[in-house]
């Protein structure tokens, strides 16, 4: 049973990370207006959010700049056009996706960048490359986190080996990532124990990034807080790939820390997120995402089902079960 103090009080060590633009950008190919990005930045400052993830730093030789919005690449000049010198308590982050970024060229010295934090995203089999990016980013002066994706499909022994390697690295935070929205709170608690053992051994922090395929992103995040996980990802109105993420409005409503302010979050949702949905941008829980979550499958088939505007959910069920 959780210590009630971990749920009813607040910990100074808890950090809230807004991933709306990065995870939400997977929904609309990062085509956010400058007004939207600027308003979200200002909202995060007012709301007391600790970190704002702006997007990816993708390799421009791999991805066509004409097919994506600016936050697919997160050029420092563009970021500065939004945040200026960022003379606030809000720290800024980008994601380096292993195999999809030219980190030696595009991750420059921290002193020359508007960014504070590099978030490294990797699959287990890419860990040697991830460790290289982590080392490079730390040497350049950044805070660094690592998201090991698709851990619901990994062997525990392999995961423990990877965590030990991360523990020995200069990474600051290691994330539990429920990529497929397939984990239940009981499973999350067992994973948190594994991650926190490594964190204690190597003096690291642990984070949680949850997806909402089974409408458990918030529940799993609350579970993680109770277990002692400190870094919490969320997005406004749960915007994110497929079923979306833990909703920022839910998370800030739950956390007891008086530094967080829910009102500006609600105002931004009213003025920007609701209109975005009304204009046709689609994300959030639906039956197709439920099915891939239950089956512990990547949501790509559910995303395709959604884009094709299919309604034959029983046929889709038969298709995904056949793949299992």
C-alpha angles and dihedrals in degrees: 000000000000121000104255090222090065090059105032100040130045134248122218088215094066114108125191117212121197109215097171098118096042101042092029089050088067086067098054103021089255094293097152119147119242087243091057093049093047092048091049091050091051091046092053090051092052093043093053094240110167103214134018118202108209101188142275131322093220126184108261091207088060101040126048109238090210091063098054141049122253096267092066084075105023098206111199092233090057093046091051090050087062104036104023108201090339093230091182140096090256113104122209128227141186131191124239107202110205111245092014103069135065093220098171089058103030103039101074130177113305089234089062096046139076089219127097102181135040114203110202115206117198145157117232094255090055094056097115090057092044091054089052092052090047091052092046094049094046091049088052089058103258132133106245135206130180128215113197102201130212095017090157086073097048133095113249092231091055091046092052091052091051092048091052090053091049090048090059092048127083092254113134101201132025116202131217102217123195094195096172099038088239102124125102123210092256090056091044090055092054091049091048089056091054094048095043092052088058091044092054092047095051102026096248133143125237127222137190128221111181134185123211105225091126094028089254102114093103094040091051091048091051088048089052092050090052090050092054102264109150110187112071125188121207140159133211111266085355091283112177147109112322110327092011132226144279106312115245091216091056093046097048089045089056101043114087097207108121091212089077119081120198098190099076089047091056091046092053091048090051095047101037117007098050092048089048090058092043089054089060107267105144128210138127144077118331136150096267090057091046089057096050089046093052090047093046092236132145107265094233091107091050091048090053090047089053095048091050089052091230120174100186097103094163091056089048089051090056091048096052094041088054089056094051 
